[in-house]
Every structure is written in C-alpha cells, then in structure tokens.
CSV table of C-alpha atoms in Angstrom, one decimal:
chain,number,residue,atom,x,y,z
C,1,MET,CA,89.3,125.0,109.4
C,2,ASP,CA,88.6,127.2,112.4
C,3,SER,CA,85.1,125.6,112.6
C,4,VAL,CA,86.7,122.1,112.8
C,5,PHE,CA,89.0,123.1,115.6
C,6,HIS,CA,86.1,124.8,117.4
C,7,PHE,CA,84.1,121.6,117.0
C,8,ILE,CA,86.9,119.5,118.4
C,9,GLN,CA,87.5,121.8,121.3
C,10,ALA,CA,83.8,122.2,122.1
C,11,GLY,CA,83.5,118.4,122.4
C,12,GLY,CA,85.9,118.2,125.3
C,13,LEU,CA,88.7,115.8,126.0
C,14,VAL,CA,86.8,112.8,124.7
C,15,MET,CA,87.0,114.2,121.2
C,16,TYR,CA,90.7,113.5,121.0
C,17,PRO,CA,90.4,109.6,121.2
C,18,LEU,CA,87.4,109.8,119.0
C,19,ILE,CA,89.4,111.7,116.3
C,20,LEU,CA,92.2,109.1,116.6
C,21,LEU,CA,89.7,106.3,116.2
C,22,SER,CA,88.2,108.1,113.1
C,23,PHE,CA,91.7,108.4,111.5
C,24,ALA,CA,92.5,104.8,112.3
C,25,ALA,CA,89.1,103.7,110.8
C,26,VAL,CA,89.7,105.6,107.6
C,27,LEU,CA,93.1,104.1,107.2
C,28,ILE,CA,91.8,100.6,107.8
C,29,ILE,CA,88.9,101.0,105.4
C,30,VAL,CA,91.2,102.2,102.6
C,31,GLU,CA,93.7,99.5,103.3
C,32,ARG,CA,91.0,96.8,103.3
C,33,LEU,CA,89.6,98.1,100.0
C,34,ILE,CA,93.0,97.7,98.4
C,35,ALA,CA,93.5,94.3,100.0
C,36,PHE,CA,90.2,92.9,98.8
C,37,ARG,CA,90.9,94.2,95.3
C,38,GLN,CA,94.3,92.5,95.2
C,39,LEU,CA,93.5,89.3,97.1
C,40,GLY,CA,89.8,88.8,96.8
C,41,GLY,CA,89.4,88.0,93.1
C,42,THR,CA,87.2,85.1,92.5
C,43,SER,CA,88.1,84.7,88.8
C,44,PRO,CA,84.6,84.7,87.3
C,45,GLY,CA,84.1,82.0,84.7
C,46,LEU,CA,87.2,80.1,85.7
C,47,THR,CA,85.3,77.3,87.4
C,48,ASP,CA,83.0,76.7,84.5
C,49,ARG,CA,85.9,76.6,82.0
C,50,THR,CA,87.9,74.3,84.2
C,51,VAL,CA,85.0,71.8,84.7
C,52,LYS,CA,84.5,71.8,80.9
C,53,MET,CA,88.2,71.2,80.2
C,54,VAL,CA,88.4,68.4,82.8
C,55,ARG,CA,85.4,66.7,81.2
C,56,GLU,CA,87.0,67.0,77.8
C,57,GLY,CA,90.2,65.6,79.2
C,58,LYS,CA,92.2,68.8,78.7
C,59,LEU,CA,93.8,68.6,82.1
C,60,ASP,CA,97.1,70.3,81.2
C,61,GLU,CA,95.3,73.1,79.5
C,62,ALA,CA,93.0,73.6,82.6
C,63,THR,CA,96.1,73.6,84.8
C,64,SER,CA,97.8,76.3,82.7
C,65,ASN,CA,94.6,78.3,82.6
C,66,ALA,CA,94.2,78.2,86.4
C,67,ALA,CA,97.9,79.1,86.9
C,68,ALA,CA,97.5,82.3,84.9
C,69,LYS,CA,94.9,83.6,87.4
C,70,SER,CA,95.2,84.8,91.0
C,71,GLY,CA,93.1,84.7,94.1
C,72,PRO,CA,91.7,82.0,96.3
C,73,VAL,CA,89.5,80.4,93.7
C,74,ALA,CA,92.2,80.1,91.1
C,75,THR,CA,94.7,78.9,93.7
C,76,SER,CA,92.3,76.2,95.0
C,77,ILE,CA,91.5,75.0,91.5
C,78,LEU,CA,95.2,74.9,90.6
C,79,THR,CA,96.0,72.9,93.8
C,80,ILE,CA,93.3,70.3,92.8
C,81,LEU,CA,94.6,69.9,89.3
C,82,GLN,CA,98.2,69.6,90.3
C,83,ASN,CA,97.4,66.9,92.9
C,84,ARG,CA,94.6,65.2,91.0
C,85,ASN,CA,96.2,61.8,91.4
C,86,LEU,CA,96.1,61.9,95.2
C,87,PRO,CA,93.3,60.5,97.3
C,88,GLU,CA,90.4,63.0,97.5
C,89,PRO,CA,90.7,63.6,101.3
C,90,GLU,CA,94.4,64.6,100.9
C,91,VAL,CA,93.5,67.0,98.0
C,92,GLU,CA,90.8,68.6,100.2
C,93,GLY,CA,93.4,69.2,102.9
C,94,LEU,CA,95.8,70.8,100.4
C,95,VAL,CA,93.0,73.0,99.1
C,96,GLU,CA,92.2,74.1,102.6
C,97,GLU,CA,95.9,74.9,103.2
C,98,ALA,CA,96.1,76.9,100.0
C,99,GLY,CA,93.0,79.0,100.7
C,100,GLN,CA,93.6,79.8,104.4
C,101,PRO,CA,96.4,82.4,103.8
C,102,TYR,CA,94.0,84.4,101.5
C,103,PHE,CA,91.2,84.2,104.0
C,104,GLN,CA,93.4,85.2,107.0
C,105,ARG,CA,94.8,88.2,105.1
C,106,LEU,CA,91.3,89.3,104.0
C,107,GLU,CA,90.1,89.1,107.6
C,108,ARG,CA,92.9,91.2,108.9
C,109,PHE,CA,91.9,94.4,110.8
C,110,LEU,CA,88.2,93.5,110.5
C,111,PRO,CA,88.1,93.0,114.3
C,112,VAL,CA,89.4,96.5,114.8
C,113,LEU,CA,86.5,97.9,112.8
C,114,ASP,CA,84.1,95.8,114.8
C,115,THR,CA,85.7,97.0,118.1
C,116,THR,CA,85.6,100.6,116.9
C,117,THR,CA,81.9,100.3,116.2
C,118,THR,CA,81.4,99.4,119.9
C,119,ILE,CA,83.8,101.8,121.5
C,120,SER,CA,82.9,105.0,119.6
C,121,PRO,CA,79.3,105.3,121.0
C,122,LEU,CA,80.6,104.5,124.5
C,123,LEU,CA,83.2,107.2,124.2
C,124,GLY,CA,80.5,109.5,123.0
C,125,LEU,CA,78.3,108.5,125.9
C,126,LEU,CA,81.2,109.2,128.2
C,127,GLY,CA,81.6,112.7,126.6
C,128,THR,CA,77.9,113.2,127.2
C,129,ILE,CA,78.2,112.3,130.9
C,130,ILE,CA,81.2,114.6,131.3
C,131,GLY,CA,79.3,117.4,129.5
C,132,MET,CA,76.2,117.0,131.6
C,133,ILE,CA,78.3,117.0,134.8
C,134,GLY,CA,79.8,120.3,133.6
C,135,THR,CA,76.3,121.5,132.9
C,136,PHE,CA,75.0,120.7,136.4
C,137,ASN,CA,78.1,122.4,137.9
C,138,ALA,CA,77.5,125.4,135.7
C,139,ILE,CA,73.8,125.6,136.8
C,140,ALA,CA,75.0,125.5,140.4
C,141,ALA,CA,77.5,128.3,139.6
C,142,GLN,CA,74.9,130.3,137.7
C,143,LYS,CA,72.7,130.5,140.8
C,144,ALA,CA,75.6,132.1,142.5
C,145,HIS,CA,77.1,134.2,139.7
C,146,GLY,CA,74.6,134.2,136.9
C,147,ASN,CA,76.9,132.7,134.3
C,148,SER,CA,74.7,131.2,131.6
C,149,ASP,CA,77.6,130.7,129.1
C,150,ALA,CA,79.0,127.8,131.1
C,151,VAL,CA,75.7,126.0,131.0
C,152,MET,CA,75.6,126.2,127.2
C,153,SER,CA,79.2,125.1,127.0
C,154,GLY,CA,78.4,121.9,129.0
C,155,VAL,CA,75.4,121.1,126.8
C,156,GLY,CA,77.4,121.6,123.6
C,157,GLU,CA,80.2,119.4,124.9
C,158,ALA,CA,77.7,116.6,125.5
C,159,LEU,CA,76.1,116.9,122.0
C,160,TYR,CA,79.3,117.2,120.1
C,161,ALA,CA,80.8,114.1,121.7
C,162,THR,CA,77.7,112.0,121.2
C,163,ALA,CA,77.3,113.0,117.6
C,164,THR,CA,80.9,112.3,116.8
C,165,GLY,CA,80.9,108.9,118.5
C,166,LEU,CA,77.7,107.9,116.6
C,167,CYS,CA,79.0,109.0,113.2
C,168,ILE,CA,82.2,107.0,113.7
C,169,ALA,CA,80.2,103.9,114.8
C,170,VAL,CA,77.8,104.1,111.8
C,171,ILE,CA,80.7,104.3,109.3
C,172,CYS,CA,82.6,101.5,110.9
C,173,PHE,CA,79.5,99.4,111.2
C,174,ILE,CA,78.8,99.8,107.5
C,175,ALA,CA,82.4,99.1,106.5
C,176,TYR,CA,82.7,96.0,108.8
C,177,ASN,CA,79.5,94.4,107.4
C,178,TYR,CA,80.5,95.2,103.8
C,179,PHE,CA,83.9,93.5,104.2
C,180,ALA,CA,82.6,90.6,106.3
C,181,SER,CA,79.9,90.0,103.7
C,182,ARG,CA,82.5,90.0,100.9
C,183,LEU,CA,84.7,87.7,102.8
C,184,ARG,CA,81.8,85.2,103.3
C,185,THR,CA,81.0,85.4,99.6
C,186,ILE,CA,84.7,84.8,98.6
C,187,ILE,CA,84.9,81.8,101.0
C,188,SER,CA,81.6,80.4,99.7
C,189,GLU,CA,82.6,80.8,96.0
C,190,THR,CA,86.0,79.2,96.7
C,191,GLU,CA,84.4,76.2,98.4
C,192,GLN,CA,81.8,75.8,95.6
C,193,ALA,CA,84.5,76.0,93.0
C,194,ALA,CA,86.7,73.4,94.7
C,195,THR,CA,83.7,71.0,95.1
C,196,ARG,CA,82.7,71.3,91.4
C,197,VAL,CA,86.3,70.7,90.2
C,198,LEU,CA,86.8,67.8,92.6
C,199,ASN,CA,83.6,66.2,91.3
C,200,ALA,CA,84.7,66.8,87.7
C,201,ILE,CA,88.1,65.2,88.4
C,202,ALA,CA,86.3,62.2,90.1
C,203,GLY,CA,84.1,61.8,87.1
C,204,HIS,CA,87.0,62.0,84.7
C,205,ASN,CA,89.0,59.5,86.7
C,206,ALA,CA,86.1,57.1,86.8
C,207,SER,CA,86.0,57.1,83.0
C,208,ILE,CA,89.7,56.2,82.7
C,209,PRO,CA,90.6,52.5,82.7
C,210,ILE,CA,92.2,51.3,86.0
C,211,LYS,CA,95.6,50.4,84.3
C,212,GLU,CA,95.9,54.0,82.9
C,213,ARG,CA,95.1,55.5,86.3
C,214,ILE,CA,97.8,53.4,88.0
C,215,LYS,CA,100.2,54.4,85.2
C,216,ASP,CA,99.4,58.1,85.7
C,217,ALA,CA,99.8,57.8,89.5
C,218,VAL,CA,103.2,56.3,89.1
C-alpha cells in the first residue's frame, strides 16, 4: 500500500486526475459487461427456428417462441410476427423502433471510454512536461547548491505520469474496441434476422390465396 501511495505522490499533481480516470474507466467497463450480458443477447438459433415455423405455417407457435426470448433479435422477430399483416415498409419501421432502444443502451458510455483513451496519454504527456520542467529547474539549482535528489525527483515524476497515462489509454482502447465490435455484431445479427424473417413472411403470404389474406388482415 505504501508503494502505491509513493507511486502516486512521485507522479505529481497530474496523477490525481489520472487515478480518477482509471476508477471511472473500471466502473464503466464493469457496467458495460453487465449491460451487454443483459441486453445484448442474440438468441442463437431463434432465427432458424422462426423461419422454419413460418414456412410450415406455424405462425402462432413462432410468435410464442419469440416472445419467450429477450434481446434485440428476439424483439425484432416478435415485432415482425405480430405485425405480419401490415405492409412491409411499415413493419420495417416498427422493427427499427423496437431495436433502437437496445442499441442506444448498449452504446451508452462508450464515448467516455473513447475520450479517456485520448485524454490519458495527453495528461501523461502533461505530467512529463511538468516533470521535465522540474528537472531543468533542479539542474539549475544543483549547479548552485549541488542537490542531485531534486533532479531524480523531476525525472521520476515525468516517467510515472507517462506510464500511468499510457496504461489507462491501452486498457480503455481495448475495452472500447471490444464493446464497439460486439455492438456492431449485435446490430448486424439483428438486421440479418429481421431480413430473413421478413422474407419468410413474404414467401408464406405469397402462398396464401388472396381471399384468405384479406380475411386475415381484417
């Protein structure tokens, strides 16, 4: 514990905002892991089962099956099945509305990680500059008083701040890219699932006589 306090103190004033950024980054990463686990489920196999049921005419069973699942994929499929008698452009709009809340909640706080990735090295660089200024001042003082400890203190301050800023940036960069990649995958799988189910619904409707389609719509 003493070594940690010594490390923070040796890094100078810039270490305090860096420590705050590191705590914030850890909290966000943990919160995002929980959020993606709760909201980012893509219900593997649901799309294939739904398409098969639609082709077999088991629309009610497909609807119940989708309603039992959670996540953007299941919600989009359920929206399509519940509004299958509407024109396709309207259904597509409803699917987009159903999926957006998930995507917005999954994207939450990601810009903070992205910003932290940029700010942390800059703060580390600022600490480096402050430390080097202290070093040059100590060198000037050493010539007058022979104080070499002040020189080493300034160099240490520069190195500690730089190392801390770079470590925070690396961690945030990895976390941001991981979550951004997962979000892109979830959006892509949701769009693919919606397209496949819409095509299956269109094929099913095409096989139904016009009179029965009008009756179902009414």
